[in-house]
mmCIF file of C-alpha atoms in Angstrom:
data_model
loop_
_atom_site.group_PDB
_atom_site.id
_atom_site.type_symbol
_atom_site.label_atom_id
_atom_site.label_comp_id
_atom_site.label_asym_id
_atom_site.label_seq_id
_atom_site.Cartn_x
_atom_site.Cartn_y
_atom_site.Cartn_z
ATOM 1 C CA MET A 687 -56.793 -127.572 117.783
ATOM 2 C CA ALA A 688 -53.883 -125.643 116.007
ATOM 3 C CA ALA A 689 -50.425 -126.883 115.499
ATOM 4 C CA LYS A 690 -48.460 -125.109 118.015
ATOM 5 C CA THR A 691 -44.850 -123.541 116.239
ATOM 6 C CA MET A 692 -41.528 -124.940 118.191
ATOM 7 C CA LEU A 693 -39.967 -121.397 118.458
ATOM 8 C CA SER A 694 -35.959 -121.207 118.598
ATOM 9 C CA GLU A 695 -33.801 -118.775 120.194
ATOM 10 C CA HIS A 696 -33.053 -117.032 117.101
ATOM 11 C CA ASP A 697 -36.466 -116.792 116.013
ATOM 12 C CA LEU A 698 -37.348 -115.087 119.567
ATOM 13 C CA ARG A 699 -33.947 -112.802 119.015
ATOM 14 C CA ALA A 700 -35.031 -111.900 115.643
ATOM 15 C CA ILE A 701 -38.414 -110.357 116.823
ATOM 16 C CA LEU A 702 -37.282 -108.372 120.090
ATOM 17 C CA ALA A 703 -35.140 -106.478 117.696
ATOM 18 C CA ASN A 704 -38.028 -105.340 116.869
ATOM 19 C CA TYR A 705 -38.718 -104.077 120.043
ATOM 20 C CA HIS A 706 -37.175 -101.746 123.242
ATOM 21 C CA LEU A 707 -37.116 -104.385 125.185
ATOM 22 C CA GLY A 708 -33.577 -105.839 125.495
ATOM 23 C CA GLU A 709 -31.442 -108.966 124.767
ATOM 24 C CA LEU A 710 -33.393 -112.184 125.427
ATOM 25 C CA VAL A 711 -32.033 -113.887 128.360
ATOM 26 C CA SER A 712 -34.266 -117.214 128.576
ATOM 27 C CA PHE A 713 -37.506 -118.064 127.382
ATOM 28 C CA LYS A 714 -40.528 -120.831 128.376
ATOM 29 C CA PRO A 715 -43.435 -121.991 126.319
ATOM 30 C CA LEU A 716 -46.672 -121.868 128.588
ATOM 31 C CA THR A 717 -48.688 -125.153 127.944
ATOM 32 C CA LEU A 718 -52.259 -123.730 129.434
ATOM 33 C CA GLY A 719 -53.464 -121.806 125.950
ATOM 34 C CA THR A 720 -55.128 -124.365 123.582
ATOM 35 C CA VAL A 721 -55.074 -122.611 119.877
ATOM 36 C CA GLN A 722 -52.351 -120.284 119.955
ATOM 37 C CA THR A 723 -48.344 -120.669 120.834
ATOM 38 C CA ASN A 724 -47.321 -118.759 124.482
ATOM 39 C CA CYS A 725 -44.117 -118.531 125.404
ATOM 40 C CA ARG A 726 -42.496 -116.411 128.615
ATOM 41 C CA ILE A 727 -39.621 -114.417 127.944
ATOM 42 C CA THR A 728 -37.016 -112.972 130.143
ATOM 43 C CA THR A 729 -34.768 -109.946 128.589
ATOM 44 C CA THR A 730 -32.718 -107.845 130.212
ATOM 45 C CA LYS A 731 -35.325 -105.372 130.533
ATOM 46 C CA GLY A 732 -38.050 -107.489 132.190
ATOM 47 C CA VAL A 733 -40.095 -110.405 131.656
ATOM 48 C CA PHE A 734 -43.147 -110.201 129.006
ATOM 49 C CA VAL A 735 -45.298 -112.764 127.092
ATOM 50 C CA PHE A 736 -44.964 -113.456 123.750
ATOM 51 C CA ARG A 737 -48.195 -114.787 121.607
ATOM 52 C CA TYR A 738 -47.678 -116.582 118.151
ATOM 53 C CA TYR A 739 -51.248 -116.668 116.905
ATOM 54 C CA GLU A 740 -51.746 -119.668 114.982
ATOM 55 C CA SER A 741 -54.873 -119.636 113.488
ATOM 56 C CA ARG A 742 -55.850 -116.018 113.192
ATOM 57 C CA SER A 743 -55.563 -113.459 110.681
ATOM 58 C CA ILE A 744 -54.019 -109.719 111.131
ATOM 59 C CA GLY A 745 -57.491 -108.350 111.457
ATOM 60 C CA SER A 746 -58.846 -110.322 114.004
ATOM 61 C CA VAL A 747 -55.423 -109.818 115.699
ATOM 62 C CA LEU A 748 -55.894 -106.091 115.136
ATOM 63 C CA PHE A 749 -59.215 -106.091 116.582
ATOM 64 C CA GLU A 750 -57.760 -107.831 119.659
ATOM 65 C CA SER A 751 -55.015 -105.385 119.864
ATOM 66 C CA ASN A 752 -57.236 -102.356 119.469
ATOM 67 C CA LEU A 753 -59.930 -103.631 122.401
ATOM 68 C CA ILE A 754 -56.703 -104.055 124.627
ATOM 69 C CA ARG A 755 -55.772 -100.573 124.137
ATOM 70 C CA HIS A 756 -59.188 -99.468 124.831
ATOM 71 C CA LEU A 757 -59.379 -101.332 128.495
ATOM 72 C CA LYS A 758 -56.384 -100.211 129.810
ATOM 73 C CA ARG A 759 -57.336 -96.742 129.069
ATOM 74 C CA LYS A 760 -60.247 -97.254 131.266
ATOM 75 C CA ASN A 761 -57.565 -99.061 133.949
ATOM 76 C CA TYR A 762 -59.572 -102.506 133.358
ATOM 77 C CA PRO A 763 -57.293 -105.497 134.421
ATOM 78 C CA CYS A 764 -55.836 -107.532 131.804
ATOM 79 C CA PRO A 765 -51.978 -107.412 130.315
ATOM 80 C CA GLY A 766 -51.394 -104.718 128.339
ATOM 81 C CA LEU A 767 -49.463 -104.589 124.814
ATOM 82 C CA LEU A 768 -46.100 -103.719 123.971
ATOM 83 C CA LYS A 769 -44.965 -101.272 121.130
ATOM 84 C CA ASN A 770 -42.570 -101.947 119.011
ATOM 85 C CA ARG A 771 -39.817 -100.132 117.115
ATOM 86 C CA GLY A 772 -42.504 -98.954 114.436
ATOM 87 C CA GLY A 773 -45.170 -97.940 116.693
ATOM 88 C CA GLY A 774 -47.526 -100.898 116.235
ATOM 89 C CA TYR A 775 -48.439 -103.200 118.759
ATOM 90 C CA VAL A 776 -48.897 -106.088 116.070
ATOM 91 C CA GLY A 777 -45.979 -107.863 113.985
ATOM 92 C CA ILE A 778 -45.598 -110.747 111.487
ATOM 93 C CA PHE A 779 -43.062 -113.409 111.245
ATOM 94 C CA ASN A 780 -43.471 -116.222 108.747
ATOM 95 C CA GLU A 781 -46.516 -115.058 107.514
ATOM 96 C CA LYS A 782 -48.508 -115.459 111.408
ATOM 97 C CA PRO A 783 -49.177 -112.352 113.400
ATOM 98 C CA TYR A 784 -47.904 -112.140 117.037
ATOM 99 C CA ALA A 785 -47.947 -109.387 119.701
ATOM 100 C CA ILE A 786 -45.892 -109.600 123.343
ATOM 101 C CA PHE A 787 -47.784 -108.905 126.392
ATOM 102 C CA GLU A 788 -46.894 -107.137 129.789
ATOM 103 C CA PHE A 789 -46.146 -110.407 132.274
ATOM 104 C CA VAL A 790 -48.865 -110.178 135.306
ATOM 105 C CA GLU A 791 -48.044 -112.429 138.350
ATOM 106 C CA GLY A 792 -50.880 -114.555 139.653
ATOM 107 C CA GLN A 793 -52.542 -118.256 139.924
ATOM 108 C CA HIS A 794 -54.959 -119.968 137.761
ATOM 109 C CA LEU A 795 -57.646 -121.508 139.945
ATOM 110 C CA GLU A 796 -59.536 -124.033 138.921
ATOM 111 C CA ARG A 797 -61.598 -124.204 142.125
ATOM 112 C CA PRO A 798 -61.931 -120.319 142.671
ATOM 113 C CA THR A 799 -63.868 -119.465 146.491
ATOM 114 C CA GLU A 800 -67.089 -118.365 146.517
ATOM 115 C CA ILE A 801 -65.421 -114.510 147.054
ATOM 116 C CA GLN A 802 -63.245 -115.051 144.131
ATOM 117 C CA GLN A 803 -66.468 -116.485 141.886
ATOM 118 C CA LYS A 804 -67.856 -113.165 142.843
ATOM 119 C CA GLN A 805 -64.778 -111.134 141.937
ATOM 120 C CA LEU A 806 -64.698 -112.747 138.630
ATOM 121 C CA ILE A 807 -68.604 -111.615 138.014
ATOM 122 C CA GLN A 808 -67.631 -108.058 139.050
ATOM 123 C CA LYS A 809 -65.040 -107.964 136.429
ATOM 124 C CA VAL A 810 -67.042 -109.148 133.909
ATOM 125 C CA ALA A 811 -69.683 -106.097 134.779
ATOM 126 C CA GLU A 812 -67.379 -104.090 134.518
ATOM 127 C CA LEU A 813 -66.044 -105.176 131.492
ATOM 128 C CA GLN A 814 -69.632 -104.788 129.979
ATOM 129 C CA ILE A 815 -69.500 -100.743 131.465
ATOM 130 C CA ILE A 816 -66.453 -100.254 129.727
ATOM 131 C CA THR A 817 -67.063 -102.013 126.533
ATOM 132 C CA LYS A 818 -71.175 -100.656 125.732
ATOM 133 C CA GLY A 819 -71.369 -100.102 122.322
ATOM 134 C CA TYR A 820 -68.016 -100.035 121.890
ATOM 135 C CA LYS A 821 -66.838 -101.289 118.279
ATOM 136 C CA PRO A 822 -63.020 -101.581 117.905
ATOM 137 C CA ARG A 823 -61.806 -100.920 114.547
ATOM 138 C CA LYS A 824 -61.432 -104.332 112.528
ATOM 139 C CA THR A 825 -64.574 -106.093 114.110
ATOM 140 C CA GLU A 826 -65.632 -107.294 110.850
ATOM 141 C CA TYR A 827 -62.608 -110.061 111.520
ATOM 142 C CA ARG A 828 -64.235 -111.620 114.095
ATOM 143 C CA TRP A 829 -67.020 -114.442 114.686
ATOM 144 C CA ASN A 830 -69.658 -111.742 116.417
ATOM 145 C CA TYR A 831 -71.837 -113.993 117.938
ATOM 146 C CA SER A 832 -75.528 -113.335 116.137
ATOM 147 C CA VAL A 833 -78.084 -115.536 114.751
ATOM 148 C CA ASP A 834 -76.838 -115.333 111.297
ATOM 149 C CA LEU A 835 -73.323 -115.914 112.311
ATOM 150 C CA ALA A 836 -74.553 -119.656 114.259
ATOM 151 C CA ARG A 837 -76.675 -120.213 111.019
ATOM 152 C CA GLU A 838 -73.393 -119.799 108.714
ATOM 153 C CA LEU A 839 -71.413 -121.659 110.941
ATOM 154 C CA ALA A 840 -74.010 -124.420 110.995
ATOM 155 C CA HIS A 841 -74.316 -124.809 107.333
ATOM 156 C CA GLU A 842 -70.193 -124.839 107.219
ATOM 157 C CA ALA A 843 -70.178 -127.803 109.818
ATOM 158 C CA VAL A 844 -72.536 -129.580 107.780
ATOM 159 C CA SER A 845 -70.921 -129.502 104.564
ATOM 160 C CA ARG A 846 -67.467 -130.262 106.345
ATOM 161 C CA ILE A 847 -69.210 -132.989 107.999
ATOM 162 C CA GLY A 848 -71.314 -134.304 105.160
ATOM 163 C CA SER A 849 -73.731 -137.273 107.312
ATOM 164 C CA VAL A 850 -77.038 -137.469 107.204
ATOM 165 C CA ASN A 851 -77.018 -137.148 110.986
ATOM 166 C CA ALA A 852 -75.391 -133.779 110.450
ATOM 167 C CA GLU A 853 -78.586 -132.675 107.679
ATOM 168 C CA GLU A 854 -80.731 -133.950 110.223
ATOM 169 C CA LYS A 855 -79.195 -131.568 113.587
ATOM 170 C CA LEU A 856 -79.457 -128.811 111.093
ATOM 171 C CA LYS A 857 -82.764 -128.992 110.616
ATOM 172 C CA TRP A 858 -83.621 -129.210 114.477
ATOM 173 C CA PHE A 859 -80.885 -126.025 114.878
ATOM 174 C CA GLU A 860 -82.200 -124.048 112.180
ATOM 175 C CA ASP A 861 -86.054 -124.290 114.335
ATOM 176 C CA GLU A 862 -84.766 -122.962 117.699
ATOM 177 C CA LEU A 863 -82.771 -120.041 115.927
ATOM 178 C CA ALA A 864 -86.289 -119.469 114.477
ATOM 179 C CA ILE A 865 -88.137 -119.303 118.306
ATOM 180 C CA LEU A 866 -85.497 -117.078 119.229
ATOM 181 C CA GLN A 867 -86.383 -113.434 120.414
ATOM 182 C CA LEU A 868 -83.650 -110.838 120.489
ATOM 183 C CA PRO A 869 -84.635 -107.421 119.666
ATOM 184 C CA ARG A 870 -82.500 -105.077 117.697
ATOM 185 C CA THR A 871 -82.466 -102.862 120.391
ATOM 186 C CA LEU A 872 -80.492 -105.313 122.717
ATOM 187 C CA PRO A 873 -77.614 -103.421 124.215
ATOM 188 C CA LYS A 874 -74.228 -104.963 122.047
ATOM 189 C CA GLY A 875 -70.734 -104.378 123.251
ATOM 190 C CA VAL A 876 -67.762 -106.526 123.434
ATOM 191 C CA CYS A 877 -67.728 -109.412 125.430
ATOM 192 C CA HIS A 878 -64.893 -111.842 126.229
ATOM 193 C CA CYS A 879 -66.494 -115.392 125.627
ATOM 194 C CA ASP A 880 -64.069 -117.598 127.430
ATOM 195 C CA PHE A 881 -64.043 -117.579 131.143
ATOM 196 C CA HIS A 882 -61.853 -120.672 130.945
ATOM 197 C CA PHE A 883 -59.654 -120.728 134.427
ATOM 198 C CA SER A 884 -56.700 -120.745 132.549
ATOM 199 C CA ASN A 885 -57.990 -117.465 131.328
ATOM 200 C CA ILE A 886 -57.989 -115.489 135.079
ATOM 201 C CA LEU A 887 -55.197 -114.981 137.455
ATOM 202 C CA PHE A 888 -55.501 -114.835 141.249
ATOM 203 C CA LYS A 889 -53.003 -113.137 143.386
ATOM 204 C CA ASN A 890 -53.243 -113.786 147.219
ATOM 205 C CA GLY A 891 -56.762 -114.483 146.697
ATOM 206 C CA GLU A 892 -57.612 -111.604 144.646
ATOM 207 C CA PHE A 893 -58.591 -111.168 141.099
ATOM 208 C CA GLN A 894 -55.698 -109.973 139.244
ATOM 209 C CA ALA A 895 -56.216 -109.980 135.867
ATOM 210 C CA LEU A 896 -58.421 -111.128 132.557
ATOM 211 C CA LEU A 897 -56.891 -112.811 129.665
ATOM 212 C CA ASP A 898 -56.737 -114.040 126.525
ATOM 213 C CA PHE A 899 -59.384 -111.705 124.368
ATOM 214 C CA ASP A 900 -59.045 -114.762 121.476
ATOM 215 C CA ASP A 901 -62.605 -115.404 121.546
ATOM 216 C CA ALA A 902 -63.707 -112.164 122.033
ATOM 217 C CA ASN A 903 -66.334 -110.542 119.793
ATOM 218 C CA TYR A 904 -69.071 -107.847 119.300
ATOM 219 C CA THR A 905 -72.479 -109.348 120.594
ATOM 220 C CA PHE A 906 -75.412 -108.893 122.800
ATOM 221 C CA LEU A 907 -73.732 -107.466 125.847
ATOM 222 C CA THR A 908 -74.945 -110.164 127.973
ATOM 223 C CA TYR A 909 -73.420 -112.734 126.155
ATOM 224 C CA ASP A 910 -70.748 -113.185 129.213
ATOM 225 C CA LEU A 911 -73.105 -113.089 131.691
ATOM 226 C CA ALA A 912 -75.380 -115.882 129.926
ATOM 227 C CA THR A 913 -71.903 -117.737 129.763
ATOM 228 C CA LEU A 914 -71.887 -117.498 133.513
ATOM 229 C CA ILE A 915 -74.833 -118.644 134.571
ATOM 230 C CA ASN A 916 -75.815 -122.272 135.112
ATOM 231 C CA PRO A 917 -79.498 -123.184 135.724
ATOM 232 C CA PHE A 918 -78.790 -126.801 135.377
ATOM 233 C CA ILE A 919 -78.458 -129.259 138.424
ATOM 234 C CA PRO A 920 -74.303 -129.462 138.480
ATOM 235 C CA SER A 921 -74.310 -132.752 137.584
ATOM 236 C CA PHE A 922 -75.982 -132.631 134.078
ATOM 237 C CA GLU A 923 -73.039 -132.143 132.462
ATOM 238 C CA TRP A 924 -71.932 -132.894 128.769
ATOM 239 C CA ASN A 925 -70.526 -136.272 129.917
ATOM 240 C CA THR A 926 -73.347 -136.945 132.058
ATOM 241 C CA TRP A 927 -76.569 -136.125 130.559
ATOM 242 C CA HIS A 928 -77.323 -139.535 129.289
ATOM 243 C CA GLN A 929 -77.830 -141.059 132.601
ATOM 244 C CA PHE A 930 -80.837 -138.769 132.584
ATOM 245 C CA LYS A 931 -84.311 -139.478 131.511
ATOM 246 C CA PRO A 932 -85.588 -136.548 129.458
ATOM 247 C CA ASP A 933 -88.413 -135.948 131.699
ATOM 248 C CA ASP A 934 -85.975 -135.538 134.842
ATOM 249 C CA ASN A 935 -85.960 -132.233 136.708
ATOM 250 C CA VAL A 936 -82.662 -131.247 135.587
ATOM 251 C CA ILE A 937 -82.862 -127.546 136.240
ATOM 252 C CA ASP A 938 -82.326 -125.532 139.283
ATOM 253 C CA LEU A 939 -82.220 -121.620 139.068
ATOM 254 C CA TYR A 940 -80.750 -120.941 142.515
ATOM 255 C CA SER A 941 -77.506 -120.881 140.949
ATOM 256 C CA ALA A 942 -78.305 -118.762 137.847
ATOM 257 C CA HIS A 943 -80.036 -116.068 140.315
ATOM 258 C CA SER A 944 -77.260 -115.445 142.297
ATOM 259 C CA VAL A 945 -75.104 -115.269 139.701
ATOM 260 C CA ALA A 946 -77.598 -112.683 138.026
ATOM 261 C CA SER A 947 -77.987 -110.671 141.483
ATOM 262 C CA GLU A 948 -74.210 -110.076 142.130
ATOM 263 C CA TYR A 949 -73.712 -108.732 138.394
ATOM 264 C CA ALA A 950 -76.455 -106.301 138.935
ATOM 265 C CA HIS A 951 -74.557 -105.112 142.041
ATOM 266 C CA TYR A 952 -72.501 -103.716 139.028
ATOM 267 C CA ARG A 953 -74.064 -103.370 135.907
ATOM 268 C CA ALA A 954 -77.661 -102.759 136.419
ATOM 269 C CA LEU A 955 -79.870 -104.438 133.411
ATOM 270 C CA SER A 956 -82.598 -103.274 131.616
ATOM 271 C CA ASN A 957 -85.937 -104.680 131.669
ATOM 272 C CA SER A 958 -85.400 -106.216 128.152
ATOM 273 C CA GLU A 959 -81.967 -107.513 128.748
ATOM 274 C CA LYS A 960 -83.894 -109.258 131.754
ATOM 275 C CA ARG A 961 -86.497 -110.353 129.573
ATOM 276 C CA HIS A 962 -84.373 -111.907 126.877
ATOM 277 C CA LEU A 963 -81.413 -113.443 128.896
ATOM 278 C CA PHE A 964 -83.274 -116.542 128.056
ATOM 279 C CA ASP A 965 -82.961 -115.970 124.242
ATOM 280 C CA VAL A 966 -78.906 -114.887 124.914
ATOM 281 C CA TYR A 967 -78.834 -117.744 126.797
ATOM 282 C CA LYS A 968 -80.109 -120.535 124.638
ATOM 283 C CA LEU A 969 -77.846 -118.783 121.466
ATOM 284 C CA SER A 970 -74.768 -119.493 123.424
ATOM 285 C CA ILE A 971 -75.826 -123.202 123.823
ATOM 286 C CA LEU A 972 -76.414 -123.474 120.170
ATOM 287 C CA PHE A 973 -72.978 -121.729 119.759
ATOM 288 C CA ASP A 974 -71.564 -124.807 121.670
ATOM 289 C CA CYS A 975 -73.812 -127.354 119.441
ATOM 290 C CA ILE A 976 -71.289 -125.604 116.869
ATOM 291 C CA TRP A 977 -68.295 -126.136 118.400
ATOM 292 C CA TYR A 978 -69.236 -130.242 118.707
ATOM 293 C CA PHE A 979 -71.872 -130.734 115.413
ATOM 294 C CA GLU A 980 -70.295 -134.154 114.923
ATOM 295 C CA ARG A 981 -71.052 -135.050 118.597
ATOM 296 C CA GLY A 982 -74.134 -137.232 119.188
ATOM 297 C CA ASP A 983 -77.627 -138.326 117.473
ATOM 298 C CA VAL A 984 -79.617 -136.182 116.451
ATOM 299 C CA ARG A 985 -82.454 -137.750 118.444
ATOM 300 C CA ASP A 986 -81.093 -137.040 121.685
ATOM 301 C CA PHE A 987 -77.959 -135.385 122.278
ATOM 302 C CA TYR A 988 -76.915 -132.939 125.189
ATOM 303 C CA GLU A 989 -77.374 -129.302 123.696
ATOM 304 C CA ARG A 990 -81.026 -130.861 122.569
ATOM 305 C CA ARG A 991 -81.340 -131.707 125.762
ATOM 306 C CA LYS A 992 -80.783 -128.345 127.315
ATOM 307 C CA ILE A 993 -82.598 -126.528 125.039
ATOM 308 C CA GLY A 994 -85.493 -129.098 125.234
ATOM 309 C CA HIS A 995 -85.553 -128.426 129.109
ATOM 310 C CA LEU A 996 -85.501 -124.267 128.504
ATOM 311 C CA ASN A 997 -88.039 -124.607 126.586
ATOM 312 C CA ARG A 998 -90.276 -126.501 128.722
ATOM 313 C CA LEU A 999 -89.723 -124.124 131.410
ATOM 314 C CA GLY A 1000 -90.196 -121.155 128.921
ATOM 315 C CA ARG A 1001 -89.259 -117.674 129.085
ATOM 316 C CA ASP A 1002 -91.417 -116.215 131.849
ATOM 317 C CA ALA A 1003 -90.535 -118.499 134.369
ATOM 318 C CA PHE A 1004 -86.464 -118.420 133.517
ATOM 319 C CA TYR A 1005 -87.057 -114.418 134.134
ATOM 320 C CA ASP A 1006 -89.271 -115.235 137.781
ATOM 321 C CA GLY A 1007 -86.398 -117.577 138.468
ATOM 322 C CA LEU A 1008 -83.367 -115.062 138.034
ATOM 323 C CA PHE A 1009 -84.939 -111.806 138.529
ATOM 324 C CA GLY A 1010 -88.235 -112.484 140.783
ATOM 325 C CA GLU A 1011 -88.179 -111.636 144.458
#
């Protein structure tokens, strides 16, 4: 987690001088974000959200700016960016980039209802319709999820950790990457890649906005669908997996089938996307493995269990479970 910056009233007044947003009245740090610094600011002209990027390059933030402006032109429900006096959308303060967003009213729900979950799935599908084939300027400054990036980040993790366990885990990781089938013809576009409850707003029970495109990147278009489905029983989680035996049946495709069916109501998947959702889902697990590379013994750890269960199930059975009649 990046260290948060404590912004002063003087700092915010200096930043607001670059905008046509009135004078600062009050400000309040927002605590839900785990990486960047977010602050709700009230001025004489309204309420806005100031975001200070603790761990992103200017190129990465410009990618996000270009993406959000594209989405707003398509009337997608996400907070828009405010233009500064120079006509730009991204500024620099103390050598770090920042942006000011529209403030959207709503609530973050830890336990959305089934109807609200369906609303999210619909908005995810609509996002992929808008971004299919779309590659914003500055895409090269993002971690664009692919086999090559996964391999590169895994090697970096091993170099950082420097243990025998990490080196052995890398061997397993490389073997699993090698058997993924991800045809070059699979559609790509921009995916959000982080549907944590703190990034979704509801108001009066209705979907209001998708927030925080900090992890968005150009990748397989089904990557977001892969992050929404869960082909495992609910009790099989990162903190409970060790309570199960390796040969226990922990796969249950009913929920995943429901999510895929709901998604398909709004964006039809090609046969190739259906066939290789198995591989995209496994790729998402391998990226989770990278974020927690130090966690677990190489002989048996959470992501290895998940991949093992899927390998035993197989691509065809996965396809039948999600897309069969």
